Every structure is written in structure tokens, then in C-alpha cells.
Short mmCIF file of C-alpha atoms in Angstrom, two decimals:
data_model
loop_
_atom_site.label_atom_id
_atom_site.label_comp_id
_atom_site.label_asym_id
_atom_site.label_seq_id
_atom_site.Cartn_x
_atom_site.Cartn_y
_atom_site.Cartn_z
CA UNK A 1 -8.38 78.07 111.70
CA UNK A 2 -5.32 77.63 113.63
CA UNK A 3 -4.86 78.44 117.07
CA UNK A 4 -4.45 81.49 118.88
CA UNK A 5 -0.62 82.00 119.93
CA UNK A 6 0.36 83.47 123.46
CA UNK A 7 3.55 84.58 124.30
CA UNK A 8 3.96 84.45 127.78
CA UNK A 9 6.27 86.83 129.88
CA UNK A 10 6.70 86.19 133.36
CA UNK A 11 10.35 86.22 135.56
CA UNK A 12 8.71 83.37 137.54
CA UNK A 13 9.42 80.07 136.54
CA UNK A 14 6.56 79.10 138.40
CA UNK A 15 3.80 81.60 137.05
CA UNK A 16 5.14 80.84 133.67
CA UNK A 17 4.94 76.98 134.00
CA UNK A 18 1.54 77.69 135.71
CA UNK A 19 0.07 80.25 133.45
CA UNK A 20 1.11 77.86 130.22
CA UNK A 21 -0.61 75.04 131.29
CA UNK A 22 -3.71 77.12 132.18
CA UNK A 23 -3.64 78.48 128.60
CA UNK A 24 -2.36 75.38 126.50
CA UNK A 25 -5.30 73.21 128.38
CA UNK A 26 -8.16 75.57 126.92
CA UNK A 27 -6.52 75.39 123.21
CA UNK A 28 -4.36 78.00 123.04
CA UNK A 29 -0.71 77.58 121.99
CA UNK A 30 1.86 79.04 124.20
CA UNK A 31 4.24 80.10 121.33
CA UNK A 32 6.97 81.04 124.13
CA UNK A 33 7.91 82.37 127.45
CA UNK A 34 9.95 85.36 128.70
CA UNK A 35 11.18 86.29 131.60
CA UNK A 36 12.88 89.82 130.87
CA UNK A 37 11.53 92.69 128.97
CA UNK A 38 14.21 93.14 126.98
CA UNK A 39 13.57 88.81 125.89
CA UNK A 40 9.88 89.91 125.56
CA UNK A 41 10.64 92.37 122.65
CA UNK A 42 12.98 89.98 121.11
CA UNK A 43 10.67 87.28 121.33
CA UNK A 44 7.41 89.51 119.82
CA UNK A 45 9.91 90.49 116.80
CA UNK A 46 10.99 86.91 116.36
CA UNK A 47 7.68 84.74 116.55
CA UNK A 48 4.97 87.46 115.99
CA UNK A 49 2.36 85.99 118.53
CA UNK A 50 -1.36 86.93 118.82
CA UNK A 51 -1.46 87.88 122.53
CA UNK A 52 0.88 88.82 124.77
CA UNK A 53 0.32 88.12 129.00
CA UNK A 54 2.29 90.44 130.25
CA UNK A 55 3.46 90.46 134.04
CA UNK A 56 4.26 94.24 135.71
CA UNK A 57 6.99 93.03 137.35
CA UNK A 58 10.46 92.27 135.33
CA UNK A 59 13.64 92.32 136.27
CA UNK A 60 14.96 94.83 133.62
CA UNK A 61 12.21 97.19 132.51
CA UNK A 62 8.51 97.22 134.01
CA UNK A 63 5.34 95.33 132.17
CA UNK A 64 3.93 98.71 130.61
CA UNK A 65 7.43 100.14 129.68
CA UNK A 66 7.97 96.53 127.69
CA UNK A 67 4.18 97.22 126.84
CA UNK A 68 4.84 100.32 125.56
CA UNK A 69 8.49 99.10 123.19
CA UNK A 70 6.09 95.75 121.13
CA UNK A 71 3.29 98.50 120.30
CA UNK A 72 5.70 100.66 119.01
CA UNK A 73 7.03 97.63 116.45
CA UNK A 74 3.05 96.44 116.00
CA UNK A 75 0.63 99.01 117.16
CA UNK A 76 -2.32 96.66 116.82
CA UNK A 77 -0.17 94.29 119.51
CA UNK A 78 -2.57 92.48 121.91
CA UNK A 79 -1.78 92.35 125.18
CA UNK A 80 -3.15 91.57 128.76
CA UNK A 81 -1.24 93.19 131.68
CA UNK A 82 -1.54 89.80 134.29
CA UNK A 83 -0.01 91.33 137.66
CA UNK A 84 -0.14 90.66 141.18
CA UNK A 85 -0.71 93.96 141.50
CA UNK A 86 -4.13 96.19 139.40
CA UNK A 87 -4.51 99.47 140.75
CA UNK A 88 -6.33 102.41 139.32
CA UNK A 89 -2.58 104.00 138.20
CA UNK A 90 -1.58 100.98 136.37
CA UNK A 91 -5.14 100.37 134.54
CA UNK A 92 -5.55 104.45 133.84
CA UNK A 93 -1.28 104.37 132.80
CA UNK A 94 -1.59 101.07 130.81
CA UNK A 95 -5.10 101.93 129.10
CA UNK A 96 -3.42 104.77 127.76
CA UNK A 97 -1.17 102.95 126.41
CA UNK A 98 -3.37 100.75 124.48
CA UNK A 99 -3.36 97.46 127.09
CA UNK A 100 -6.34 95.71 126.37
CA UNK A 101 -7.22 93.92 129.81
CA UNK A 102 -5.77 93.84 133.17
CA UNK A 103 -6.19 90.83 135.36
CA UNK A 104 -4.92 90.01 138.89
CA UNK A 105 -3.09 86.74 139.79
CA UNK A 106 -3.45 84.02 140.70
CA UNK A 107 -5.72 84.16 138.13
CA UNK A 108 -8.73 81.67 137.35
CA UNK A 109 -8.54 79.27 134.27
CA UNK A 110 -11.59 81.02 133.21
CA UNK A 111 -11.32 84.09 133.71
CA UNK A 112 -8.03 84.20 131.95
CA UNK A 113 -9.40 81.87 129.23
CA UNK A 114 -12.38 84.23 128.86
CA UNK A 115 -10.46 87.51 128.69
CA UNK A 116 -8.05 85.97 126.12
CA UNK A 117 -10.83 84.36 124.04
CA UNK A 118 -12.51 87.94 123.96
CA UNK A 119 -9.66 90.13 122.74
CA UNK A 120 -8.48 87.46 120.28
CA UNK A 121 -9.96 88.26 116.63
CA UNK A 122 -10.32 84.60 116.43
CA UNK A 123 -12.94 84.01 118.47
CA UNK A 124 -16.80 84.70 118.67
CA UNK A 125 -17.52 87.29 121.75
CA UNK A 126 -20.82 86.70 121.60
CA UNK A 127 -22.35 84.47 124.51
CA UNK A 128 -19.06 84.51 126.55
CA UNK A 129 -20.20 87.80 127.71
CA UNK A 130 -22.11 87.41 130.83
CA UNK A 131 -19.87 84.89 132.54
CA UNK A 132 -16.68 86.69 132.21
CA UNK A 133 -18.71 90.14 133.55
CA UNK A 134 -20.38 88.29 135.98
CA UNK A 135 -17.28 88.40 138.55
CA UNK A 136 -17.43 92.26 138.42
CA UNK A 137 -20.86 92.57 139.57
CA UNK A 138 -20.56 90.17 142.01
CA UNK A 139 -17.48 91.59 143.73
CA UNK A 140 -19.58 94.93 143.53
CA UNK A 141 -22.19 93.03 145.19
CA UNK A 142 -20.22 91.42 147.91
CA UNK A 143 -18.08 94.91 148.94
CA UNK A 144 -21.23 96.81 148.97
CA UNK A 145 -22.80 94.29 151.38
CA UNK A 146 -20.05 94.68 153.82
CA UNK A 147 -19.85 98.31 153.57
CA UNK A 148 -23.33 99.59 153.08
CA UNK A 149 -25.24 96.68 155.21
CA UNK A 150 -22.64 95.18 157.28
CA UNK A 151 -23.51 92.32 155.92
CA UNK A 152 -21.07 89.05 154.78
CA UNK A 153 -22.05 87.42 151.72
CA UNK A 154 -21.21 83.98 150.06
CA UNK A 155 -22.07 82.69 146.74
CA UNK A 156 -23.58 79.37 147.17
CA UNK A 157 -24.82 78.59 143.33
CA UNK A 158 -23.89 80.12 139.83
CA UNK A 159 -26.01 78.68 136.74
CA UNK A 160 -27.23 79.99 132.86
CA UNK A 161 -30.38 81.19 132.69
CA UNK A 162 -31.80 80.58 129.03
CA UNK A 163 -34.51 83.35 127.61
CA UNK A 164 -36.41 83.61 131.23
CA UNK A 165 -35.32 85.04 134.48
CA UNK A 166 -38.10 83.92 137.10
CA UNK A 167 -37.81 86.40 140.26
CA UNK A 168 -38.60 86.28 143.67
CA UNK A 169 -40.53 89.28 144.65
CA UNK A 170 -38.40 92.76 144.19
CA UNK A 171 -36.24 92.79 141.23
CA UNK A 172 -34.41 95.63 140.38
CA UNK A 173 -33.83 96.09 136.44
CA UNK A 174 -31.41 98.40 134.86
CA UNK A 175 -30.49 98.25 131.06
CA UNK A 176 -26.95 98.36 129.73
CA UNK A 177 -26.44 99.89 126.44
CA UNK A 178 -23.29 101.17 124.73
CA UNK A 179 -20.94 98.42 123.22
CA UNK A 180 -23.09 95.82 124.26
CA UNK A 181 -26.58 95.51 125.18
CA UNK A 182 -28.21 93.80 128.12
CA UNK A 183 -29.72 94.22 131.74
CA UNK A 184 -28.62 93.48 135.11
CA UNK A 185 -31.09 92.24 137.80
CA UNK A 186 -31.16 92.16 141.27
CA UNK A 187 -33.49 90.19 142.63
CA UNK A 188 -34.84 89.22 146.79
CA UNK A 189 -38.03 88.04 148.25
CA UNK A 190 -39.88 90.55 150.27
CA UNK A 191 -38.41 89.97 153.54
CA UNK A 192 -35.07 89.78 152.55
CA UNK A 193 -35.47 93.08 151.64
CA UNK A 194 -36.85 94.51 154.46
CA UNK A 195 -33.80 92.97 156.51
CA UNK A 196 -31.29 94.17 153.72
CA UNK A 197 -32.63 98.23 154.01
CA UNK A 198 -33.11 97.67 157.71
CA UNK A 199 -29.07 96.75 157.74
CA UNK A 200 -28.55 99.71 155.59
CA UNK A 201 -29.88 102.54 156.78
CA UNK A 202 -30.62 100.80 161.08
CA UNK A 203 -34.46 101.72 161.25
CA UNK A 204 -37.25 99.72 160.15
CA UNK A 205 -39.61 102.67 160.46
CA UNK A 206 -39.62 102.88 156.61
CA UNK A 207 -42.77 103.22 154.38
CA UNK A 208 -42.66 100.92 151.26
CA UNK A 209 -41.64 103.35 148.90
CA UNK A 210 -38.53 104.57 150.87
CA UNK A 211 -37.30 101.07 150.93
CA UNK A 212 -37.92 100.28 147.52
CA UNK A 213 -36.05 103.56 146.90
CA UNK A 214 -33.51 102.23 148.76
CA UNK A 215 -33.00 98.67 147.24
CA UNK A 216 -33.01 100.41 143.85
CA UNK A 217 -30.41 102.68 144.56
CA UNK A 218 -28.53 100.00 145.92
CA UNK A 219 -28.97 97.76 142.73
CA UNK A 220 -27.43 101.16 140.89
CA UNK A 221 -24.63 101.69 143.06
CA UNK A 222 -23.41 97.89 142.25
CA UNK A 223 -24.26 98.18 138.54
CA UNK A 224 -22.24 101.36 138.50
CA UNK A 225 -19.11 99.92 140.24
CA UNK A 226 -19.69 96.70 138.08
CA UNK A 227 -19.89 98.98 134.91
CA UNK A 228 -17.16 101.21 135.87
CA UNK A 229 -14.73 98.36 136.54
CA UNK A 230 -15.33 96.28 133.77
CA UNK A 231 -15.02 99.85 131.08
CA UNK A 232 -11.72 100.41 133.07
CA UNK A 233 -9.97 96.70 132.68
CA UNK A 234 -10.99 96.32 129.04
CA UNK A 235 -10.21 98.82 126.13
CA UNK A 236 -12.52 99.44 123.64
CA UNK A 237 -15.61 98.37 125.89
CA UNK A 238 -17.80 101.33 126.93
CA UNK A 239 -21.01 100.65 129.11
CA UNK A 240 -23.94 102.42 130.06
CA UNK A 241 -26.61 102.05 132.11
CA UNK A 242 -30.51 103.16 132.23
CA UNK A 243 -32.14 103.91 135.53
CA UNK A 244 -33.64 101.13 137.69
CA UNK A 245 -37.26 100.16 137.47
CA UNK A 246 -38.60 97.87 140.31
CA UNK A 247 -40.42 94.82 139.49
CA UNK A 248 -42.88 93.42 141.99
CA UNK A 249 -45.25 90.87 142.37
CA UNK A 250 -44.94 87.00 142.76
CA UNK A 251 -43.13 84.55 140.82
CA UNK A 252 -42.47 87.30 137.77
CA UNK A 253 -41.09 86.26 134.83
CA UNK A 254 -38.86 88.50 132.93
CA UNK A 255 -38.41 87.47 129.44
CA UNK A 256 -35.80 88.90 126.80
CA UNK A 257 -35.51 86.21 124.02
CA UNK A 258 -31.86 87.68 122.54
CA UNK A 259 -30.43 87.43 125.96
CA UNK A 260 -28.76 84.79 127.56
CA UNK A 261 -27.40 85.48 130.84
CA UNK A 262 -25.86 84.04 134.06
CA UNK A 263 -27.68 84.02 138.01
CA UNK A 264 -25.77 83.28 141.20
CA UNK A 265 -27.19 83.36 144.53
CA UNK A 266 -25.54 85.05 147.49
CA UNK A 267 -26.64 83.69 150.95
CA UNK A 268 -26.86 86.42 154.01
CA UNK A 269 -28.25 86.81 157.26
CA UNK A 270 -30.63 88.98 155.58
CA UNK A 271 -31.82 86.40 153.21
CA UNK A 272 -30.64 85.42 149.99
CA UNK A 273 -30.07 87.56 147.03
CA UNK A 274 -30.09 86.96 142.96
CA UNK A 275 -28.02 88.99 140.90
CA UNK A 276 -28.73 87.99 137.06
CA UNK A 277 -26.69 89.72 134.18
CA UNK A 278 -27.68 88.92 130.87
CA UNK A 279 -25.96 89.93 127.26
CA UNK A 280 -27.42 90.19 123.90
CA UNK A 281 -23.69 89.99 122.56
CA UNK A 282 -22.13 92.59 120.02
CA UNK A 283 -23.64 95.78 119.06
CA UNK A 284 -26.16 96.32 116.93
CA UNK B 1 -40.94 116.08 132.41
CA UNK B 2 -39.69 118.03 129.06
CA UNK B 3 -42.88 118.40 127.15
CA UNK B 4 -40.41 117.91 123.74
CA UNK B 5 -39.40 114.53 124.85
CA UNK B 6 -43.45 113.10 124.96
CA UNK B 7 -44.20 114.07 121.32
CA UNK B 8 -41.24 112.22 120.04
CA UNK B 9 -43.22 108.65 121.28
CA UNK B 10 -46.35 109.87 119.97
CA UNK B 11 -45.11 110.54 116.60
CA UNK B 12 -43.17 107.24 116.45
CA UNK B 13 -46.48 105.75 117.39
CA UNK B 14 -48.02 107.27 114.42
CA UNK B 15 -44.87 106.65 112.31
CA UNK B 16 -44.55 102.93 112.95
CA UNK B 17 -47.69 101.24 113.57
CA UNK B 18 -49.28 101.88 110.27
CA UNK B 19 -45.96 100.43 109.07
CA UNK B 20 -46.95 97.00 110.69
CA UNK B 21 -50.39 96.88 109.21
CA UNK B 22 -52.80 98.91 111.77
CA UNK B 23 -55.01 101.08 110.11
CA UNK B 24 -55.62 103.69 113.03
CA UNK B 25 -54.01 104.94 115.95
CA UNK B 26 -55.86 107.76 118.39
CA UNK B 27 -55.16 109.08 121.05
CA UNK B 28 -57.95 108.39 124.26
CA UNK B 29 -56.11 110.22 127.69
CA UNK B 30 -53.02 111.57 128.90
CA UNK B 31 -52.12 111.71 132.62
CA UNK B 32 -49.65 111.56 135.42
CA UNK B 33 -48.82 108.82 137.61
CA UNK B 34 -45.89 108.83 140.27
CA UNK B 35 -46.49 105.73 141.62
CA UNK B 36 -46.73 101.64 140.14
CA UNK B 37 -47.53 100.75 136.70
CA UNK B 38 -50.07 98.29 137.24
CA UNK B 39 -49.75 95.12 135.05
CA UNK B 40 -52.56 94.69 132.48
CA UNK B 41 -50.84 91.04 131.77
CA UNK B 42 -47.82 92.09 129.66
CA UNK B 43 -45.28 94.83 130.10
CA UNK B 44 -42.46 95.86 128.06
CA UNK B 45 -39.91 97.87 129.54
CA UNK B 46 -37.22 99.89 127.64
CA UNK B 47 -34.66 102.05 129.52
CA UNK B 48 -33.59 105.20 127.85
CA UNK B 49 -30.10 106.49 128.71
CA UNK B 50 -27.01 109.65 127.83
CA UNK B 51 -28.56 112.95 127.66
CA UNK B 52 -32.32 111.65 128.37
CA UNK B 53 -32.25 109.01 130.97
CA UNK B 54 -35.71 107.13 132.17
CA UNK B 55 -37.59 104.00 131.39
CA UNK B 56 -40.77 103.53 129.00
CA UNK B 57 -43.32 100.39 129.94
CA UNK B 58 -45.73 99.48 127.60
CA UNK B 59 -48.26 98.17 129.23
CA UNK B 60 -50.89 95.58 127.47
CA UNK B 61 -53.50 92.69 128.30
CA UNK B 62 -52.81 89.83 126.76
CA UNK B 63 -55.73 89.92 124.31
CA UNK B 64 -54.16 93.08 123.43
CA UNK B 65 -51.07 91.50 122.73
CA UNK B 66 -52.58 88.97 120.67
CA UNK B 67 -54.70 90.99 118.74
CA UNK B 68 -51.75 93.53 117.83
CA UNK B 69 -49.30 90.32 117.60
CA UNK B 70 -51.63 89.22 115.14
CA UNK B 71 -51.82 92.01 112.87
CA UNK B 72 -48.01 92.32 112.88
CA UNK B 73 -47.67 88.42 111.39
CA UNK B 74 -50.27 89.47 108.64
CA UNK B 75 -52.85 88.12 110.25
CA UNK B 76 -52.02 85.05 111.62
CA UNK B 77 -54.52 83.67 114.22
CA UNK B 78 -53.02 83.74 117.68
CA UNK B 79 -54.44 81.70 120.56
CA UNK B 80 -51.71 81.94 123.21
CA UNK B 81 -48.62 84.45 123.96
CA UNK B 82 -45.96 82.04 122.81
CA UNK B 83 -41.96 82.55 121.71
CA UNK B 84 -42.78 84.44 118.43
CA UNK B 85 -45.73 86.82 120.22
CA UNK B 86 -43.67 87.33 122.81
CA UNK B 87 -40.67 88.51 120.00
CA UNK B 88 -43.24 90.71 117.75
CA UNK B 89 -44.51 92.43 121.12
CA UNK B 90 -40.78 92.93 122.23
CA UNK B 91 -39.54 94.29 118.99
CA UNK B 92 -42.76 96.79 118.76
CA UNK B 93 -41.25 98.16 121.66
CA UNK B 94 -37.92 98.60 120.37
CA UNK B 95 -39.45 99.95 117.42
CA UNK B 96 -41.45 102.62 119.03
CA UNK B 97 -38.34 103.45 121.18
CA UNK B 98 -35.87 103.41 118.91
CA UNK B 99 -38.04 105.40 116.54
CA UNK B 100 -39.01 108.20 119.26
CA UNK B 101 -35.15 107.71 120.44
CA UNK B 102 -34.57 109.53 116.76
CA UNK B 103 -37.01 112.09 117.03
CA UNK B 104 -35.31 112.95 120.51
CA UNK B 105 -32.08 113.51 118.77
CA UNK B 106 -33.49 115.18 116.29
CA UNK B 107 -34.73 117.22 119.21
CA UNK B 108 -31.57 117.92 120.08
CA UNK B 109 -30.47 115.83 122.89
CA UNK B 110 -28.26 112.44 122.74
CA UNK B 111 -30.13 109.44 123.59
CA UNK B 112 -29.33 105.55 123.94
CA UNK B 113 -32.00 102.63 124.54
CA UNK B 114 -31.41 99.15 126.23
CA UNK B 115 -32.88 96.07 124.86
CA UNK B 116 -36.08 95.10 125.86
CA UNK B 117 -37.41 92.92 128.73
CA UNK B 118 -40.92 91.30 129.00
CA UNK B 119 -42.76 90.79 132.32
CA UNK B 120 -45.25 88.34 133.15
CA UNK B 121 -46.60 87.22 135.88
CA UNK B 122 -49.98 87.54 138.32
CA UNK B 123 -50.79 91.04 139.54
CA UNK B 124 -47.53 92.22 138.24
CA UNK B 125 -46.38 96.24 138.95
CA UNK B 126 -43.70 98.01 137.91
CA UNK B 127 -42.41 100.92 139.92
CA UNK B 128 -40.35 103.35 137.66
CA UNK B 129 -38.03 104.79 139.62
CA UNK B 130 -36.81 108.57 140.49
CA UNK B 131 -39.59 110.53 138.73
CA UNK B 132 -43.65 110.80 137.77
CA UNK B 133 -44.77 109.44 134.45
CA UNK B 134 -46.41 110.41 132.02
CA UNK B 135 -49.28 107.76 131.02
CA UNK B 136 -50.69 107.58 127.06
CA UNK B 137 -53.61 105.28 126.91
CA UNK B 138 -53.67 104.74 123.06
CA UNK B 139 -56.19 102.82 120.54
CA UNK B 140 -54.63 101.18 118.10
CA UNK B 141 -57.56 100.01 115.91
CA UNK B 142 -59.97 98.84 118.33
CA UNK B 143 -56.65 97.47 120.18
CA UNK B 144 -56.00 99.51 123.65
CA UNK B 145 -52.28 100.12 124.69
CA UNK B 146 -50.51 101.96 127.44
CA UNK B 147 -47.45 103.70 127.81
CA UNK B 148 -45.80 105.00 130.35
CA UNK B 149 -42.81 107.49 129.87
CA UNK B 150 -40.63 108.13 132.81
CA UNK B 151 -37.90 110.41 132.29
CA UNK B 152 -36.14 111.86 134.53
#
């Protein structure tokens, strides 16, 4: 099987030359680079390539109006907004149009890489999954600290889980369902989440099944941003979740032997926190 | 919690486990619960979401397990919960879920279920959030087993 072709269209030299090398060092082959719309279209005619990165900003025509003029000659046209800029009006605008991800520069080698390796029909989705959604949850995560909790987190450690999840005292559990099935965890030790409700909502005159309340409508509120974000940057994925259920006790292990799935751990003054999000790959 | 959405698990119950070799299933008590599910050893949960949303823990010792992962490899001795029990008990609750998921549509309302996840661990509860549950405390041969239906 041959590689995966990327045309690349950029009116920087330098996010060309950068975006290239990115791709061309994780096997892909960067079939060619443009750096007007109007080059872009010629270029998709001409060479035909499997993906398209496609930057908002050109000098002649904008990203989704070029966008819109290579799915008109291949309607099936793959292609990956990659902006400086990703707000709601360009994702809702371009998904309309049939973009299949959007992804803010300077992006990372793997994200990009992971994104690209998704959408192309050459490659195998399954497994890639939790890494590449990871970074939604986490960002979820890491806003809601600051504005729920006042709180400033910091990743310190990111590894793959294999079948087991071992938790730390309250884990919060929701399924995903829809395209693809899994769960999303978020896991603390008891005291970290008395600190983290006690930053929430200022009182610790809480009984333990307010706070638990609390902590599991937290875990939703970041699983529904996570969610959200991830069914608005990529077409043709549509997630659901089920409601949390709270997990308690020490050193729990929560087993699910088709899922593989990815932990990091955020340090705060409150304590540390777990957030685990595990795929079982495509649908069933 | 809908009355029309608890028959659904009990007639999947009756639907599947003669399927996978159990001769009789009765029914021993029905109640509600609005606080923890208590670990008997191993619990299942299953989340339920789209029209019906809620959770489902099954709720088993682990001689239970053993006994019913037993019957469902045709007998096979089993000594300890390894890999494979811990598979059969998983996909018994996907079975029973995903078959009560299609009397619930046929009920009516949309539903979609999540993959399964197995707890272990010592004194173990599970707090199902949002709403009471509904807790069926089944024999299944001389095998007990417990579920608990949370919708909300």
C-alpha cells in the first residue's frame, strides 16, 4: 500500500516548509504545496492528492471558499482546515461544507499526524483513538479547573493503560456510545476531593453525598465539553454520553478487556487528579 | 422510574440466560434503593443513553461469577476470576442490556448502551448517580444475581 499523499496549502513559506517536514517524517508524502487558492485548485485537479491541509488564510480567496471550489470537482475531497484561527463560525461554516477536521497551529506532530492518519481510508482508526481525544478532555479539564475551582492545573505524566484502570478512591465513570464506544474516568483520592468541591462551591459544610454530587457533575460538565468539541472538529463522528456513576472504595480496579485507553495526571493545590479515556475503536 | 422500562430487563433475563445454558431463572425481591450499590465482589456497570438515560450494575460475588461463568463455557471448571471469566461476565451484561435495550425500543423509546466496565476491588460501592434504583435480586439456578436499574 502506498502512501498517503498531502497536498499542502499554506501562503507561508515557513508553515509550509514546517508543516511538510512534520508530515513527510511520520510517512506521509507531501505530493505538493500551495500558497494561493486559486494554485490549490489547480494543484487538486493536477495531482489528485488524498488530503488536503488547508490554511484559512490566502491571499486570493479564503481556506473554506478554496474548500468549497476542490469539493465541487471531488465531493469525497479530504480535507483538514489547519488555521491560526478555529472558532465556532469557521468549524459550524466549514462542517457544513463537508471539512473533515479543524486544527489550530502551531500544531503538534501528533496531533496533526493523528488527525490525518484518522480521516485517511488508508489507515486503521482503531487504537489511535484515545490519544488523539485525549487533548480535548484535558483542555476541558484544565479550563474547568480555572473557572469552576480557581484552580491552575499542570499535566505532569501521560501513559497507556492496557485492559485495567486502577483508581484512587472517587472515580467518576461515564460511557460514550454513538460512533465509537468507550468511557471516560475521572479519578482523585478522597481528600483531593474534598479540597476540589471545597474550591468549587467555598464551604466545606457539605455532607458526602452533596460532594459526590458535585464531583460527578463536574466529571459531566468536562465530558460534555470534551464530547461536544471533539463532534464539532471532526465530521462524521457523533458522541454520546451515559450519566456518571461514582466508584468508591480503595485501590478499585476497573476492568474493560476491549478497551485500551490513555491516563494523565494533573497536579493542583487540591491534589492530583486522573482523567482516563479509553476506546473500544469502531462501531459495532 | 417508568414501570415499562423494568420489564424490558426482566424479560431479557428470561430471554437470554436459558440461551447460555441455565435451566431456571426466578425472580426472589424487588426494591428501591437511592443510595450505594454495595459490592458483592464483582460489578458490571452498563450506562444506558438517548431517550432513556441511566446506568444498570450487576452486582455478583465472585462464586457467583464463577458458577454462572462456568455454565456459560459449557461447563468448564473455574477456580479463579481470570481474563476469559472476567470477558463471559462482561459480555452477559452486554447481553442482558443490549437485549432489554431492544425491548425498550420496542417500547417505544430510543435507547443506546456503552460498553461495559468491571469493578473489583475490597468493599467496593457504586453510587448511581441522579436518581433511586430499582434493585432485582434474581436466582439463576441456584446462582444469586443483582441488578440494579437506575434510570433517570
Amino acid at each position: 500500500m502506498g502512501k498517503t499523499r498531502v497536498l499542502v496549502v499554506d501562503d507561508s513559506v515557513f508553515s509550509q516548509t514546517a508543516i511538510s517536514g512534520l508530515l513527510e517524517e511520520s510517512g506521509f508524502e507531501v505530493c505538493s504545496c500551495a500558497a494561493t487558492g486559486h494554485d490549490a485548485v489547480a494543484k487538486y485537479r493536477q495531482l489528485e492528492p488524498d488530503i488536503v491541509t488547508m490554511d484559512y488564510t490566502l491571499p486570493d480567496i479564503d481556506g473554506l471558499t478554496c474548500s468549497r471550489q476542490i469539493l465541487t470537482i471531488n465531493p469525497a475531497a479530504q480535507i483538514v482546515i489547519l488555521s491560526a484561527m478555529k472558532d465556532q463560525k469557521l468549524i459550524t461554516k466549514g462542517r457544513a461544507l463537508g471539512i473533515r477536521a479543524f486544527l489550530q497551529k502551531p500544531a503538534k506532530q501528533e496531533e496533526l499526524v493523528q488527525t490525518l492518519q484518522m480521516i485517511s481510508t488508508k489507515s486503521n482508526v482503531t487504537g489511535e483513538l484515545q490519544a488523539m481525544y485525549l487533548r480535548y478532555f484535558q483542555q476541558a479539564l484544565t479550563e474547568n479547573l480555572k473557572n469552576m475551582a480557581h484552580i491552575a492545573a499542570k499535566t505532569i505524566s501521560e501513559r497507556k493503560e492496557k485492559q485495567k484502570f486502577v483508581a484512587h478512591g472517587a472515580a467518576i465513570m461515564l460511557g460514550i456510545t454513538g460512533t465509537y464506544q468507550g468511557r471516560i474516568i475521572l479519578d482523585v483520592a478522597q481528600d483531593t476531593l474534598v479540597n476540589l468541591v471545597q474550591a468549587m462551591l467555598g464551604t466545606n459544610n457539605l455532607s458526602e453525598n452533596d460532594m459526590l454530587n458535585s464531583i460527578a457533575e463536574f466529571a459531566n460538565i468536562i465530558a460534555g465539553y470534551g464530547v461536544s468539541e471533539i463532534n464539532n472538529c471532526y465530521k462524521d463522528v457523533e458522541l454520546r454520553l451515559t450519566p456518571p456513576s461514582i466508584l468508591l472504595g480503595e485501590a478499585l480496579s476497573v476492568i474493560n478487556q476491549r478497551i485500551k485507553s490513555c491516563t494523565v495526571v494533573v497536579e493542583t493545590n487540591a491534589g492530583d487528579i486522573y482523567l482516563n479515556i479509553g476506546f473500544a475503536g469502531g462501531q459495532s | 422510574m417508568d414501570v415499562r422500562l423494568v420489564n424490558p430487563f426482566v424479560d431479557a433475563i428470561a430471554g437470554v440466560m436459558p440461551q447460555l445454558g441455565f435451566q431456571s431463572v426466578s425472580r426472589s425481591k424487588m426494591t428501591v434503593q437511592d443510595q450505594y450499590v454495595l459490592s458483592k465482589g464483582v460489578v458490571v456497570i452498563v450506562g444506558l443513553t438517548d431517550d432513556v438515560k441511566g446506568n444498570v450494575v450487576y452486582n455478583l460475588s465472585e462464586e457467583s461469577v464463577k458458577a454462572i461463568a462456568s455454565v456459560m463455557m459449557m461447563g468448564m471448571p473455574v477456580t479463579k476470576i481470570d481474563n476469559m471469566v472476567q470477558s463471559a461476565i462482561s459480555e452477559l451484561a452486554n447481553m442482558i442490556t443490549g437485549n432489554a435495550a431492544v425491548h425498550i425500543e420496542k417500547a417505544g423509546f430510543r435507547v443506546d448502551i456503552s460498553t461495559p466496565s468491571l469493578v473489583v476491588g475490597p468493599d467496593a460501592k457504586v453510587k448511581i448517580c441522579g436518581t433511586k434504583f430499582l434493585v432485582i435480586e434474581l436466582m439463576v439456578d441456584d446462582i444469586p444475581m443483582e441488578l440494579n436499574i437506575g434510570i433517570e
